[in-house]
PDB file of C-alpha atoms and ligand atoms in Angstrom:
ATOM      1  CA  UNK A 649      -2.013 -16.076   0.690  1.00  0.00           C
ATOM      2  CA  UNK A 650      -3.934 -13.081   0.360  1.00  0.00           C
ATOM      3  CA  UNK A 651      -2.388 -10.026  -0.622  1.00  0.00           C
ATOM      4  CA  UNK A 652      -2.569  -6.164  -1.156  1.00  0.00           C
ATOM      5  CA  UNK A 653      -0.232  -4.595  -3.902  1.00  0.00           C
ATOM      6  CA  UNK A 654      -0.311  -0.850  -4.530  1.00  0.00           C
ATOM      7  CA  UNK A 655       0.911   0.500  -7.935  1.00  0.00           C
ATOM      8  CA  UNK A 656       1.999   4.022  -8.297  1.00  0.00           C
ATOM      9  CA  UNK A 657       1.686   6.537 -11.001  1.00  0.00           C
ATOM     10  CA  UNK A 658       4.902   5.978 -13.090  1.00  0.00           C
ATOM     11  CA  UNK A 659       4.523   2.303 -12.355  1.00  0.00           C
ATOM     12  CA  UNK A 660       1.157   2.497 -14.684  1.00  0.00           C
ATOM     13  CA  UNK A 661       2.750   5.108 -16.958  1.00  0.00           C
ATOM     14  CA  UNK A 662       2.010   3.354 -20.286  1.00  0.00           C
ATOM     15  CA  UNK A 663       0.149  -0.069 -21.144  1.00  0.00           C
ATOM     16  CA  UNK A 664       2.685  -1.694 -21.532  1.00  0.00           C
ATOM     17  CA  UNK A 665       3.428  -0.656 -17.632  1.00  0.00           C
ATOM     18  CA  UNK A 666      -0.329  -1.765 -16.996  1.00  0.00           C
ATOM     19  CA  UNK A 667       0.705  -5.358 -18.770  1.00  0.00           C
ATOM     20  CA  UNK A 668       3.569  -5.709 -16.944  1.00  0.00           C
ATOM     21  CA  UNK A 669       1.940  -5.025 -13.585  1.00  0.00           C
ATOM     22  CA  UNK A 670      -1.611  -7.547 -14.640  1.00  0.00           C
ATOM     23  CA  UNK A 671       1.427 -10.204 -16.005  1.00  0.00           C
ATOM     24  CA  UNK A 672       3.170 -10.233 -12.302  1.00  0.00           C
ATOM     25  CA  UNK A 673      -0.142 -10.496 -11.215  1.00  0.00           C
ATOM     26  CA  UNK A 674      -1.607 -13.439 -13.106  1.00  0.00           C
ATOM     27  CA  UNK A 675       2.050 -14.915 -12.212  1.00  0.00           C
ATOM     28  CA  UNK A 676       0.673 -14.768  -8.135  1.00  0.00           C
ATOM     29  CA  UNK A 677      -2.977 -15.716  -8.978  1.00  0.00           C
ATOM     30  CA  UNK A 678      -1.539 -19.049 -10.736  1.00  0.00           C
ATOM     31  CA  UNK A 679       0.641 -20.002  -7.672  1.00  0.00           C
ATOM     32  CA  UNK A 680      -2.772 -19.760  -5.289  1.00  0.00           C
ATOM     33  CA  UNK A 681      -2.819 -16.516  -3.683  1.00  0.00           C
ATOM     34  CA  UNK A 682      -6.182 -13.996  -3.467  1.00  0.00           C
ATOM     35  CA  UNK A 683      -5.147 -10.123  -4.550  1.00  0.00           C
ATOM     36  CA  UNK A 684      -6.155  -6.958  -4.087  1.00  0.00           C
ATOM     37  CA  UNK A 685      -4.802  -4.449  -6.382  1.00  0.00           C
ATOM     38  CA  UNK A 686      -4.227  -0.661  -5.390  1.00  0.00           C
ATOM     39  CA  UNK A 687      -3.956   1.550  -8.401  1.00  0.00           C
ATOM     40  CA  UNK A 688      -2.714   5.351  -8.449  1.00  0.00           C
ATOM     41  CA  UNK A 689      -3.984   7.644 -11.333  1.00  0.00           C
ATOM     42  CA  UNK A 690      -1.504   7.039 -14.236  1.00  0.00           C
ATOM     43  CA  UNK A 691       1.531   8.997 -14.548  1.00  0.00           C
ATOM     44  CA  UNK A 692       1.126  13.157 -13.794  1.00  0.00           C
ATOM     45  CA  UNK A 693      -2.835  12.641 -14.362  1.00  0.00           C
ATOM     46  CA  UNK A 694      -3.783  14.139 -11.061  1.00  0.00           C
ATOM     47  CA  UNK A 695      -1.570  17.183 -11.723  1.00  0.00           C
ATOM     48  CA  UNK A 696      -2.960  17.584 -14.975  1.00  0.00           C
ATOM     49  CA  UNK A 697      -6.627  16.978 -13.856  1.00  0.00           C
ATOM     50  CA  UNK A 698      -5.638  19.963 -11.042  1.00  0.00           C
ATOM     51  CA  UNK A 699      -4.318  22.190 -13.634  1.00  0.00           C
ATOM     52  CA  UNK A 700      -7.707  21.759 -16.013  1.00  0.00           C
ATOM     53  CA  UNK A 701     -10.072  22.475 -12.785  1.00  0.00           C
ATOM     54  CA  UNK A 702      -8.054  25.644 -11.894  1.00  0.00           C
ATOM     55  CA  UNK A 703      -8.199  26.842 -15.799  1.00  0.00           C
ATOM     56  CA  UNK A 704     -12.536  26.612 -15.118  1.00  0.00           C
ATOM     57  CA  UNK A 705     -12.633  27.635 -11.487  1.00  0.00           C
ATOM     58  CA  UNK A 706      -9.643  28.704  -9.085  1.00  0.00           C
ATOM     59  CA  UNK A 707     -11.369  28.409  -5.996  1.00  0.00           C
ATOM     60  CA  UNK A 708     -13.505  25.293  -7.051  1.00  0.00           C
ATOM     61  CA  UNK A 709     -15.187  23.796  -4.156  1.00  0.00           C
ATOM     62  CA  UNK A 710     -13.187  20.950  -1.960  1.00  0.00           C
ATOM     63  CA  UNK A 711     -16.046  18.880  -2.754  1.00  0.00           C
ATOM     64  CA  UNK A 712     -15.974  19.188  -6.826  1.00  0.00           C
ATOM     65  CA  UNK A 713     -12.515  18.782  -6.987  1.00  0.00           C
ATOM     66  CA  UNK A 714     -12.901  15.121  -4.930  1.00  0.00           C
ATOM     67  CA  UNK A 715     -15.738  14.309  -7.585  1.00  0.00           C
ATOM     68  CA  UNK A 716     -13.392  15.407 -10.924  1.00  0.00           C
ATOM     69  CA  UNK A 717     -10.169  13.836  -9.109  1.00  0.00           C
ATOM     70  CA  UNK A 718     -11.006  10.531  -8.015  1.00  0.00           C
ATOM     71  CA  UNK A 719     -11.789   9.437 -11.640  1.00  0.00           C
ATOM     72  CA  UNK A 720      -7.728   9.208 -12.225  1.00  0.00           C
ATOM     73  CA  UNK A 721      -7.886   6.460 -10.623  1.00  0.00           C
ATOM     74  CA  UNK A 722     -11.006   5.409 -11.528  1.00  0.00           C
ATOM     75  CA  UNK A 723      -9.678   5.356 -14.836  1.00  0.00           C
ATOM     76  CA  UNK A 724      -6.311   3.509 -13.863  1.00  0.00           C
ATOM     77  CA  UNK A 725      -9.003   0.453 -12.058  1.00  0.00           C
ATOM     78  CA  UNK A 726     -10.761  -0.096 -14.849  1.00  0.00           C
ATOM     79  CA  UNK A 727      -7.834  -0.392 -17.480  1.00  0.00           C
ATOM     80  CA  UNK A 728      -6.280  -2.812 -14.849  1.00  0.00           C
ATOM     81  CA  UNK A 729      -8.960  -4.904 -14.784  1.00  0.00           C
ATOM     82  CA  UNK A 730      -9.548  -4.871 -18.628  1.00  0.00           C
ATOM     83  CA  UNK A 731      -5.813  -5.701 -19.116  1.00  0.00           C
ATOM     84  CA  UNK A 732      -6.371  -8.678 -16.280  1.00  0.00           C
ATOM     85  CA  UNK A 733      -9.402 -10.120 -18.333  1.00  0.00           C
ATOM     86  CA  UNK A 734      -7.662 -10.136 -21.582  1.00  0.00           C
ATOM     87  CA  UNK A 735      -4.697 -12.284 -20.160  1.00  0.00           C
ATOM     88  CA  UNK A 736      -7.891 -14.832 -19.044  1.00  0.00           C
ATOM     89  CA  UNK A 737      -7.799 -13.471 -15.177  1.00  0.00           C
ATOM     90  CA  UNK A 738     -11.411 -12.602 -14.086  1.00  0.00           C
ATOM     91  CA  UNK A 739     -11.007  -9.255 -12.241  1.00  0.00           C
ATOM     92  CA  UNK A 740     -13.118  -6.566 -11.036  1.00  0.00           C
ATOM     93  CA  UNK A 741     -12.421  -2.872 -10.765  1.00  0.00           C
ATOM     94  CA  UNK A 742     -13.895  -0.926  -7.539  1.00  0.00           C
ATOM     95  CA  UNK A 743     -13.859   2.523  -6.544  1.00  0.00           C
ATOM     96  CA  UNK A 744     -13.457   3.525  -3.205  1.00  0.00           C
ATOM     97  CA  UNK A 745     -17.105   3.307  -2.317  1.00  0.00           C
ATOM     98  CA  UNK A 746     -17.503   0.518  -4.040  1.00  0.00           C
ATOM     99  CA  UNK A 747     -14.590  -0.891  -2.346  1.00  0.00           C
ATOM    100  CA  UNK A 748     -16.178  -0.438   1.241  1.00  0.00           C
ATOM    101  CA  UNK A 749     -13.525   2.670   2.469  1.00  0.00           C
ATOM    102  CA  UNK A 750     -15.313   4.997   4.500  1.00  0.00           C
ATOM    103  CA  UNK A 751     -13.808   8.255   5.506  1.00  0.00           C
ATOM    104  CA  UNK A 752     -14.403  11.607   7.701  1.00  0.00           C
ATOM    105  CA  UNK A 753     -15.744  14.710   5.597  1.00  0.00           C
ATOM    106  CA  UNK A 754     -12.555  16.579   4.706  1.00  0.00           C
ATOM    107  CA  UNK A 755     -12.374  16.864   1.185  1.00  0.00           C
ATOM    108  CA  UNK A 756      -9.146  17.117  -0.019  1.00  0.00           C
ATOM    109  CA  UNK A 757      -7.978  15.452   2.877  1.00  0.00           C
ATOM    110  CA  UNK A 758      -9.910  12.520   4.322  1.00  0.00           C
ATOM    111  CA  UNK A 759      -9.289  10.516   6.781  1.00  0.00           C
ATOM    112  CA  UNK A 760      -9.916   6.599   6.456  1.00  0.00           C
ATOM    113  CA  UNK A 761     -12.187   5.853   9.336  1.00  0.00           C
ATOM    114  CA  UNK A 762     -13.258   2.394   8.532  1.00  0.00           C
ATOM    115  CA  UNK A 763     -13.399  -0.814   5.088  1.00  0.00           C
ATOM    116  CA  UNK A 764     -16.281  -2.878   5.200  1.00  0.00           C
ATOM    117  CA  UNK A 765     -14.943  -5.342   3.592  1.00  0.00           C
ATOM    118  CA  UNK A 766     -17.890  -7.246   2.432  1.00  0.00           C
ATOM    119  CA  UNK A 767     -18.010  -6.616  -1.067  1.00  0.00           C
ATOM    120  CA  UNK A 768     -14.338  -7.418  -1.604  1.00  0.00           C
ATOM    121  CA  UNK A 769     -14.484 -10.595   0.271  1.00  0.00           C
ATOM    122  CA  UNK A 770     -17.398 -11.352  -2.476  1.00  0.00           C
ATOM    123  CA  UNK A 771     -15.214 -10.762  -5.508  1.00  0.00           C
ATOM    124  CA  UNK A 772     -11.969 -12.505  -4.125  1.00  0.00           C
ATOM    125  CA  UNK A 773     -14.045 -15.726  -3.128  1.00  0.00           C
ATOM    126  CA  UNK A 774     -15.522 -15.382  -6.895  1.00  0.00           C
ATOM    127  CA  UNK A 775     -11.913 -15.737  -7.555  1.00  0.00           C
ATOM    128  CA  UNK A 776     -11.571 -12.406  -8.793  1.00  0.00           C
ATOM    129  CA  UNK A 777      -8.501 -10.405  -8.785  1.00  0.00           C
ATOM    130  CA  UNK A 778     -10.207  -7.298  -7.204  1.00  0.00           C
ATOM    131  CA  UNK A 779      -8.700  -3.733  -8.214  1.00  0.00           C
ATOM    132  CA  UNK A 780      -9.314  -0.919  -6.188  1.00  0.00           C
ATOM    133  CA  UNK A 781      -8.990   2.374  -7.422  1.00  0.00           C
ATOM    134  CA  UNK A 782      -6.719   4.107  -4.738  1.00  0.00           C
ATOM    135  CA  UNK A 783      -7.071   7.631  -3.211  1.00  0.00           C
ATOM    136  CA  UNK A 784     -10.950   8.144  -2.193  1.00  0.00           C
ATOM    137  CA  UNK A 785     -13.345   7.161  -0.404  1.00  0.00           C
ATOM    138  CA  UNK A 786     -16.863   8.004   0.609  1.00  0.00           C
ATOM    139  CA  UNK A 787     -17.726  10.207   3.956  1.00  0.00           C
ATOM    140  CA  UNK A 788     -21.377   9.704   5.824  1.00  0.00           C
ATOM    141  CA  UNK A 789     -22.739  12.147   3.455  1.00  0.00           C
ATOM    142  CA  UNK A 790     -22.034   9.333   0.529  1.00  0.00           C
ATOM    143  CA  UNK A 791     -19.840  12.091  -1.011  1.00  0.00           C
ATOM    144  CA  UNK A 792     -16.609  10.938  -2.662  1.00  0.00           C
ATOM    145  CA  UNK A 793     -13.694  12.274  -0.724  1.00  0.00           C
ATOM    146  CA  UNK A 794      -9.752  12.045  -1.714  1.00  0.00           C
ATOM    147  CA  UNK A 795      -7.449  11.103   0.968  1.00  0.00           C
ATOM    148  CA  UNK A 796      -4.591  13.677  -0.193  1.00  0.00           C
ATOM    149  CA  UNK A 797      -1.532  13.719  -2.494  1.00  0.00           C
ATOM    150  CA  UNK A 798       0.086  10.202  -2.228  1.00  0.00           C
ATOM    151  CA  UNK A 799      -2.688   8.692  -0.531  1.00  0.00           C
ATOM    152  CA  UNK A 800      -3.185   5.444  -2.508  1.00  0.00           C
ATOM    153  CA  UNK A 801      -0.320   4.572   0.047  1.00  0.00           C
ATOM    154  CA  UNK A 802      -2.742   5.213   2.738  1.00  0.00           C
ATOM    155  CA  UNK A 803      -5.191   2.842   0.645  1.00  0.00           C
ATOM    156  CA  UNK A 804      -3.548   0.162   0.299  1.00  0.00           C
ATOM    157  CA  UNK A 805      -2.521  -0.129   3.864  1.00  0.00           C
ATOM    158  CA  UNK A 806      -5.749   0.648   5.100  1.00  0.00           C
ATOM    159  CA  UNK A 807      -6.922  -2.640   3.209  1.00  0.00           C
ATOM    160  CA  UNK A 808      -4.259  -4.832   4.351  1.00  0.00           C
ATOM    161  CA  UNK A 809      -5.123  -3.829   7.950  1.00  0.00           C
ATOM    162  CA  UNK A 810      -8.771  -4.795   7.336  1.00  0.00           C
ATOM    163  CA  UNK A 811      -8.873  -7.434   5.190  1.00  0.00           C
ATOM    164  CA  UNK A 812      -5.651  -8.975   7.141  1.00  0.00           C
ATOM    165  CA  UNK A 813      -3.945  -9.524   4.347  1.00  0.00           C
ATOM    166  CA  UNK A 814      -0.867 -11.694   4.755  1.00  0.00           C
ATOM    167  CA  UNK A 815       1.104  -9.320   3.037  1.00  0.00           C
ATOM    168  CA  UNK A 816       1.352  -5.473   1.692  1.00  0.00           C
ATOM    169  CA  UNK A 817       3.648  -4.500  -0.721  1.00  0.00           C
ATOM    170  CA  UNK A 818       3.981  -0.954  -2.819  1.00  0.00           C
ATOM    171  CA  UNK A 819       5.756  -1.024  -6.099  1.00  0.00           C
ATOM    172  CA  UNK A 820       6.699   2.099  -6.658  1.00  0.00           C
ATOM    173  CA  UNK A 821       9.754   3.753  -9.189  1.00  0.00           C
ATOM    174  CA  UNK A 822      12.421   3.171  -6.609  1.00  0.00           C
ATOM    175  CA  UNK A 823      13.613  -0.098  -5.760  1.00  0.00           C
ATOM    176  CA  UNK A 824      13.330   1.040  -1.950  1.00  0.00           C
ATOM    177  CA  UNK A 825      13.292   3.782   0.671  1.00  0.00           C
ATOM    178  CA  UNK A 826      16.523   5.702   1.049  1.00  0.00           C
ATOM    179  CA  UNK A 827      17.881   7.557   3.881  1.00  0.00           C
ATOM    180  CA  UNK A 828      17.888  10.601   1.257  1.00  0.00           C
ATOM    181  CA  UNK A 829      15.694  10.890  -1.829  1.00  0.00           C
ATOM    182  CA  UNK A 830      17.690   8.518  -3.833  1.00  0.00           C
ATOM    183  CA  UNK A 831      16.881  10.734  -7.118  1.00  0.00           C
ATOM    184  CA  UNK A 832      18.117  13.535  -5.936  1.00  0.00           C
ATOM    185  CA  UNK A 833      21.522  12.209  -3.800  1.00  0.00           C
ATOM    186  CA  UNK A 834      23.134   9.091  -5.906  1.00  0.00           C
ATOM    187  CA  UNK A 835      24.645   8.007  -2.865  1.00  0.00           C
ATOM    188  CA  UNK A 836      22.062   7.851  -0.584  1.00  0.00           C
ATOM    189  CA  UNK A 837      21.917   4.125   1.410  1.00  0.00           C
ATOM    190  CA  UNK A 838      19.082   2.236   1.005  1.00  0.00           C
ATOM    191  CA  UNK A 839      17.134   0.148   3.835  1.00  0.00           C
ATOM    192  CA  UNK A 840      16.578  -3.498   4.036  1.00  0.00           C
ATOM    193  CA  UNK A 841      14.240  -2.568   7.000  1.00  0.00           C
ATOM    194  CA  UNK A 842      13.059   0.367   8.370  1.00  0.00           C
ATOM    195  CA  UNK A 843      11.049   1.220  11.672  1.00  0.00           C
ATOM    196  CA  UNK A 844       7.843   2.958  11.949  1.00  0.00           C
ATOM    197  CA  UNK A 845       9.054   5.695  13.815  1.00  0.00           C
ATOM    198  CA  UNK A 846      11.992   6.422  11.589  1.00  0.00           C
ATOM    199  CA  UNK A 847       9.788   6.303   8.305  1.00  0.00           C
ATOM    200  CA  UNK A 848       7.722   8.761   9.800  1.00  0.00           C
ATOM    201  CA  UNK A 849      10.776  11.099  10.247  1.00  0.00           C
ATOM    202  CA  UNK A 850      11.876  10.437   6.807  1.00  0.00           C
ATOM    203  CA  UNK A 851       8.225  11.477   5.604  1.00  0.00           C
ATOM    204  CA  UNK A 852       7.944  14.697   7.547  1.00  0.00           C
ATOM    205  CA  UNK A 853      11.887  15.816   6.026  1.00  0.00           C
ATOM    206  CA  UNK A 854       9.388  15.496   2.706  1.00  0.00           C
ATOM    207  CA  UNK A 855      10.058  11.808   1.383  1.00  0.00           C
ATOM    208  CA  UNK A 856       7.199  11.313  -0.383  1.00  0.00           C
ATOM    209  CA  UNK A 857       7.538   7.553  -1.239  1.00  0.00           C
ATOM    210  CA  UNK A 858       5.031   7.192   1.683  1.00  0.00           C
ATOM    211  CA  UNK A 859       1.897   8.581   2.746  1.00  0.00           C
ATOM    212  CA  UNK A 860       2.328  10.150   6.016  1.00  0.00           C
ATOM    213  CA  UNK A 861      -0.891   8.307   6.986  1.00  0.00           C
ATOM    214  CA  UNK A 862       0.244   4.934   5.567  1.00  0.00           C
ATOM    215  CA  UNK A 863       2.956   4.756   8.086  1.00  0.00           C
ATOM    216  CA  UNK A 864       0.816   5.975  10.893  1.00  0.00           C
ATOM    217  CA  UNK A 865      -2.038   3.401  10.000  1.00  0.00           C
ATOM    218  CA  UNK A 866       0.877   0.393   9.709  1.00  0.00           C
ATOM    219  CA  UNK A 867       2.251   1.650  13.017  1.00  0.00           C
ATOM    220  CA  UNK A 868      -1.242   1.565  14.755  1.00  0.00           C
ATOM    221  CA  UNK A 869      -2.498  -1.713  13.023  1.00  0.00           C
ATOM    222  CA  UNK A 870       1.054  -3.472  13.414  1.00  0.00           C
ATOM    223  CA  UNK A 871       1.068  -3.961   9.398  1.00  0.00           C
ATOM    224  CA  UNK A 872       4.622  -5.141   7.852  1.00  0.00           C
ATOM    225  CA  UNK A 873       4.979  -3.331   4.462  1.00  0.00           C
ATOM    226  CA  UNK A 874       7.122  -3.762   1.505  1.00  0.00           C
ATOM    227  CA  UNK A 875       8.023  -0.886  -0.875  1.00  0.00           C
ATOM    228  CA  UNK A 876      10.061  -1.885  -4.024  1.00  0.00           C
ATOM    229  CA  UNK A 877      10.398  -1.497  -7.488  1.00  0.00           C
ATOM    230  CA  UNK A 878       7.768  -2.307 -10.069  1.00  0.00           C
ATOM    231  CA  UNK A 879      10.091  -2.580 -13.241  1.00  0.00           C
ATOM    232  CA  UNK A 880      12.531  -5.018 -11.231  1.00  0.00           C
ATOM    233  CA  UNK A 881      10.638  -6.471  -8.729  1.00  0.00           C
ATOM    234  CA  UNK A 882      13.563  -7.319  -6.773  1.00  0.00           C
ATOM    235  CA  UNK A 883      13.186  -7.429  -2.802  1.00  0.00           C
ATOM    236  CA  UNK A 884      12.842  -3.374  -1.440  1.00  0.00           C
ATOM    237  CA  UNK A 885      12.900  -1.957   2.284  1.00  0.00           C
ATOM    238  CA  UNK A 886      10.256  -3.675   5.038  1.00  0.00           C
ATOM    239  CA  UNK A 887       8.921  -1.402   6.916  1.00  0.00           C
ATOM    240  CA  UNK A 888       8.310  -2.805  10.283  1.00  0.00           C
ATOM    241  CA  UNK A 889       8.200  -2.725  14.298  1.00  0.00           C
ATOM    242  CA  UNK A 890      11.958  -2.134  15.217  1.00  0.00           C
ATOM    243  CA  UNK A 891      11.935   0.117  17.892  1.00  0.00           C
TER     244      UNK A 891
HETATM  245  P1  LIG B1602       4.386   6.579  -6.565  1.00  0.00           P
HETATM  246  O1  LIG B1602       3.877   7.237  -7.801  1.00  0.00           O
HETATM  247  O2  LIG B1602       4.833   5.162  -6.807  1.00  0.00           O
HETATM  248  O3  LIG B1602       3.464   6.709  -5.394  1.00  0.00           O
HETATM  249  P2  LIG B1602       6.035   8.695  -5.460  1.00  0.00           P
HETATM  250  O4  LIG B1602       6.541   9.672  -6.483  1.00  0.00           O
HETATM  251  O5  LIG B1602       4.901   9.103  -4.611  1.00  0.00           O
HETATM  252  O6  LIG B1602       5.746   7.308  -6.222  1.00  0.00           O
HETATM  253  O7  LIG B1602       7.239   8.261  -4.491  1.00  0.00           O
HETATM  254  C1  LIG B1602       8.420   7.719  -5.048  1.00  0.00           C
HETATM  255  C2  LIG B1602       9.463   8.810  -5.140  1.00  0.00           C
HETATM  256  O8  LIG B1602       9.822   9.240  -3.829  1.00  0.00           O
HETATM  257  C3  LIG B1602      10.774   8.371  -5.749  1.00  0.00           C
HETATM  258  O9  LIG B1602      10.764   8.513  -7.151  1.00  0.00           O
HETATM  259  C4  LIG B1602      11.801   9.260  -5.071  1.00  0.00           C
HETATM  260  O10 LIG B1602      12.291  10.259  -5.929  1.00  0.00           O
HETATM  261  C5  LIG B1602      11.038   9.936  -3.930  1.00  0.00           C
HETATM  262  N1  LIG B1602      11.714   9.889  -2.643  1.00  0.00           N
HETATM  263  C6  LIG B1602      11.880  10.968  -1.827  1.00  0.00           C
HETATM  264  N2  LIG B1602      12.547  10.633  -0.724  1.00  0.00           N
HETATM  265  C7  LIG B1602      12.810   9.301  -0.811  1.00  0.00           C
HETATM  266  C8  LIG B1602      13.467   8.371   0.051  1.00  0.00           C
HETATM  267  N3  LIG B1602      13.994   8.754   1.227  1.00  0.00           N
HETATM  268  N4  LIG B1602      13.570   7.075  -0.358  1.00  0.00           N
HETATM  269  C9  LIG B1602      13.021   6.687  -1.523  1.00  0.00           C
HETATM  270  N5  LIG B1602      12.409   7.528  -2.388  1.00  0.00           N
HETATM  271  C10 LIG B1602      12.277   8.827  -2.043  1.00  0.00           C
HETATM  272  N1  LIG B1603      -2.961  10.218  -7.734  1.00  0.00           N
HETATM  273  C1  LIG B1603      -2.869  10.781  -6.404  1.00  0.00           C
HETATM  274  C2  LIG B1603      -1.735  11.790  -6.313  1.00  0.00           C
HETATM  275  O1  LIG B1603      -1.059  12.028  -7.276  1.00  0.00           O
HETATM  276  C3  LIG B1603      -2.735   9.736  -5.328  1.00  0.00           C
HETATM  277  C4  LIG B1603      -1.505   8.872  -5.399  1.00  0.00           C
HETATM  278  O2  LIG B1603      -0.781   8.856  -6.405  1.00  0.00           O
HETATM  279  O3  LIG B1603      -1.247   8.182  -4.416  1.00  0.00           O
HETATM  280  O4  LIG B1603      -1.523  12.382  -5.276  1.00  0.00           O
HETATM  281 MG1  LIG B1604       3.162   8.173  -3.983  1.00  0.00          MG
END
């Protein structure tokens, strides 16, 4: 089975969050399957990265701040794939060029236009676990672009739909999407399955456990996605085609 898994932030807060993500990992490599990894920058990096541009330059250019931002999760990739090789995986980190992810020229916001998936393809029939650093790509100027806040969403989805994966799941800090942020409102209800349509509502009320252009690109490309928890790993909400 080939596979796309997206890890947020929190989920690669520490190392010993980066171990526990390679470990589940290895665990799917061993039964068989081909994955891609999707990394976020670790923890509140790309705030903090934000915060150090705006101490140099307040108004720094859209296409600076892609350059200095995309090396969060640069960063995250490459610690991935070092934590990978230690357990005896062979892995390879990519950034979003690298990776094949070509988007329009709106810095700061970039739209995914098309993956080549070539050089991916490579690595997994190397039998490589291939990590992809999430949240950039490269626009026809062969300028690194970011694909806004919570876009490593958008990423990973954006590979499943080209590389048809078999399946796309995003471990995130919740163990599922709510019909309320579940942080905030201890009773919200969680769903085994939610439409495209009604995730998309959920996201424009200001749930952020999706990119807005995730869902859209599912939608469009028919993907079914998983999101679930990365510290239980228990089954979370599909997102699917139920209207
Ligand atoms: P990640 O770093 O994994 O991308 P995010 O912080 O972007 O995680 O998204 C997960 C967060 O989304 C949760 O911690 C939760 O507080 C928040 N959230 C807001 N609305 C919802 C919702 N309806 N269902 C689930 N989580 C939600
Ligand atoms: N690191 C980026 C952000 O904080 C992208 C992501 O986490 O999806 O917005
Ligand atoms: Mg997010």
């Amino acid at each position: 089975m080939l596979m796309v898994q997206k890890y947020g932030g929190t989920s690669l807060g520490d190392l010993e969050r980066i171990r526990a993500a390679a470990r589940r990992t290895a665990g799917l490599v061993r039964q068989g399957n081909q994955v891609v990894l999707v990394v976020s920058a670790q923890a509140d990096t790309t705030d903090e990265l934000i915060a150090q541009a705006s101490k140099v330059n307040r108004r720094g250019s859209a296409r600076e701040m892609d350059a200095y931002l995309a090396a969060g999760e640069q960063m995250s990739a490459g610690l991935m794939a070092m934590a990978l090789g230690a357990m005896g995986y062979p892995a390879v980190s990519l950034s979003g060029w690298q990776a094949g992810i070509h988007t329009d020229g709106v810095h700061g916001n970039a739209r995914i236009l098309e993956v080549d998936t070539a050089r991916i393809r490579r690595e997994l029939d190397a039998g490589k676990v291939v990590v992809v650093a999430g949240f950039q790509g490269v626009d026809p100027e062969g300028d690194v672009t970011t694909l806004g806040r919570g876009g490593s969403d958008t990423t990973a989805v954006a590979l499943a739909a080209w590389l048809k994966a078999d399946r796309c799941q995003i471990f995130t800090d919740v163990d599922g999407v709510y019909d309320r942020d579940p942080r905030l409102y201890p009773d919200a209800t969680r769903f085994g399955r939610i439409g495209y349509g009604k995730m998309l509502t959920l996201v424009e009320q200001g749930a952020q456990v999706l990119h807005d252009r995730s869902v859209i690109l599912a939608r469009d490309h028919g993907i079914q996605v998983e999101v679930l928890s990365a510290f239980t790993g228990e089954p979370g909400t599909i997102l699917e085609d139920l209207e």
